[in-house]
Coordinates of C-alpha atoms in Angstrom, one line a residue:
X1 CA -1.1 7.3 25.0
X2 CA -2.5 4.6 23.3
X3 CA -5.7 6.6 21.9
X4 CA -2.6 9.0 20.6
X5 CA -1.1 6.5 18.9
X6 CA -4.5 5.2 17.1
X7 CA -5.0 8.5 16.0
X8 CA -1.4 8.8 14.9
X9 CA -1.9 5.7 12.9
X10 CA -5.5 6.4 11.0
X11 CA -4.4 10.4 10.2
X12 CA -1.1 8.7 8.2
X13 CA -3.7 6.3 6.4
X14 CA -6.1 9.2 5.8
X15 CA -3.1 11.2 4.5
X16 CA -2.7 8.2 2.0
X17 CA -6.0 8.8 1.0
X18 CA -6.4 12.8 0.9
X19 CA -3.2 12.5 -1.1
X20 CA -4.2 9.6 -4.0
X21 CA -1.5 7.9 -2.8
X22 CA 1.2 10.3 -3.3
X23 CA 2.4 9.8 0.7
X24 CA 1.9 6.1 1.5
X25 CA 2.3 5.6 5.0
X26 CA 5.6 3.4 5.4
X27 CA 6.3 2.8 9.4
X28 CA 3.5 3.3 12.2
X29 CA 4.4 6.6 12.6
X30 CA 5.4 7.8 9.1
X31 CA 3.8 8.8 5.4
X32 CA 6.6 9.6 2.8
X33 CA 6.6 10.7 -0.5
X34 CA 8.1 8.7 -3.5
X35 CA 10.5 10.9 -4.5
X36 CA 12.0 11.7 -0.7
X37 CA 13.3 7.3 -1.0
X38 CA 17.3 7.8 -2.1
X39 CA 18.0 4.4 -2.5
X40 CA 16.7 1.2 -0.6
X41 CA 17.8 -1.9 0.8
X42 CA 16.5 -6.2 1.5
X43 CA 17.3 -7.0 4.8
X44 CA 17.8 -10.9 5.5
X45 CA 14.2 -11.0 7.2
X46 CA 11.8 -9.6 4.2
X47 CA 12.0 -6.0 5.6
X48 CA 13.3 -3.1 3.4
X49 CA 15.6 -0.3 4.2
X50 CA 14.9 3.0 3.1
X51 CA 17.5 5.7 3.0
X52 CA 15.2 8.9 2.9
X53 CA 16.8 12.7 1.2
X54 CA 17.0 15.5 3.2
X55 CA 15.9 16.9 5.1
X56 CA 15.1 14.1 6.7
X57 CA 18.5 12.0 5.9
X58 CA 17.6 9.0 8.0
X59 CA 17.0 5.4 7.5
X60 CA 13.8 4.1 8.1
X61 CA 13.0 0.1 8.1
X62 CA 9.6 -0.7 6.7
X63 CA 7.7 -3.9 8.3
X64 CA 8.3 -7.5 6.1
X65 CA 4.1 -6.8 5.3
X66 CA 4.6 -3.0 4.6
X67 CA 7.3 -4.0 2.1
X68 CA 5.2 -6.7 0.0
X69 CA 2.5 -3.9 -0.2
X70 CA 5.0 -0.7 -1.4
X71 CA 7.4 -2.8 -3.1
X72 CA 6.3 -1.9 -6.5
X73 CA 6.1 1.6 -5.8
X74 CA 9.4 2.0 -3.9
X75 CA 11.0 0.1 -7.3
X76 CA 9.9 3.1 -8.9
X77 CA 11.8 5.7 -6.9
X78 CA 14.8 3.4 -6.8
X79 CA 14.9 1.7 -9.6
X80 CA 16.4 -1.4 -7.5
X81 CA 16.0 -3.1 -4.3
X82 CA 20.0 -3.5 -3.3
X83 CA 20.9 -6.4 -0.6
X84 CA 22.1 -5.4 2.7
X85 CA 26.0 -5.9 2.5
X86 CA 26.7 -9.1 4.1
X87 CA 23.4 -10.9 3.0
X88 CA 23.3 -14.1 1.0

């Protein structure tokens, strides 16, 4: 299970690669591309939100690391980084 998972993990990265960049690998188990992010959101800890389009319609939280190194290129599918409703 474990070697799974390694290989999980380095085929997202190599994805990033193959691609230029257009999927960047977000969680430990998914690569996105820009234009599938809908709209994002700062949770209170330094991790983002993501609302993804369909067909995946789901919300995916991306690592507080993960967000410091996509930040700039979720800002450009979303134009703005909203705060979680009910964070200061």
């Amino acid at each position: 299970l474990l070697l799974e998972l390694e290989t999980s993990r380095k085929l997202l990265k190599e994805a990033e690669e193959v691609t230029d960049g257009f999927f960047r690998k977000i969680t430990r188990n998914m690569a996105v591309p820009q234009h599938m992010i809908a709209d994002c959101k700062r949770l209170k800890d330094g991790r983002l939100q993501l609302q993804l389009k369909a067909p995946l319609n789901s919300q995916v939280r991306v690592s507080k690391k993960t967000a410091a190194l996509l930040e700039d290129w979720i800002l450009e599918a979303v134009k703005e980084i909203k705060k979680k409703d009910g964070d200061v």
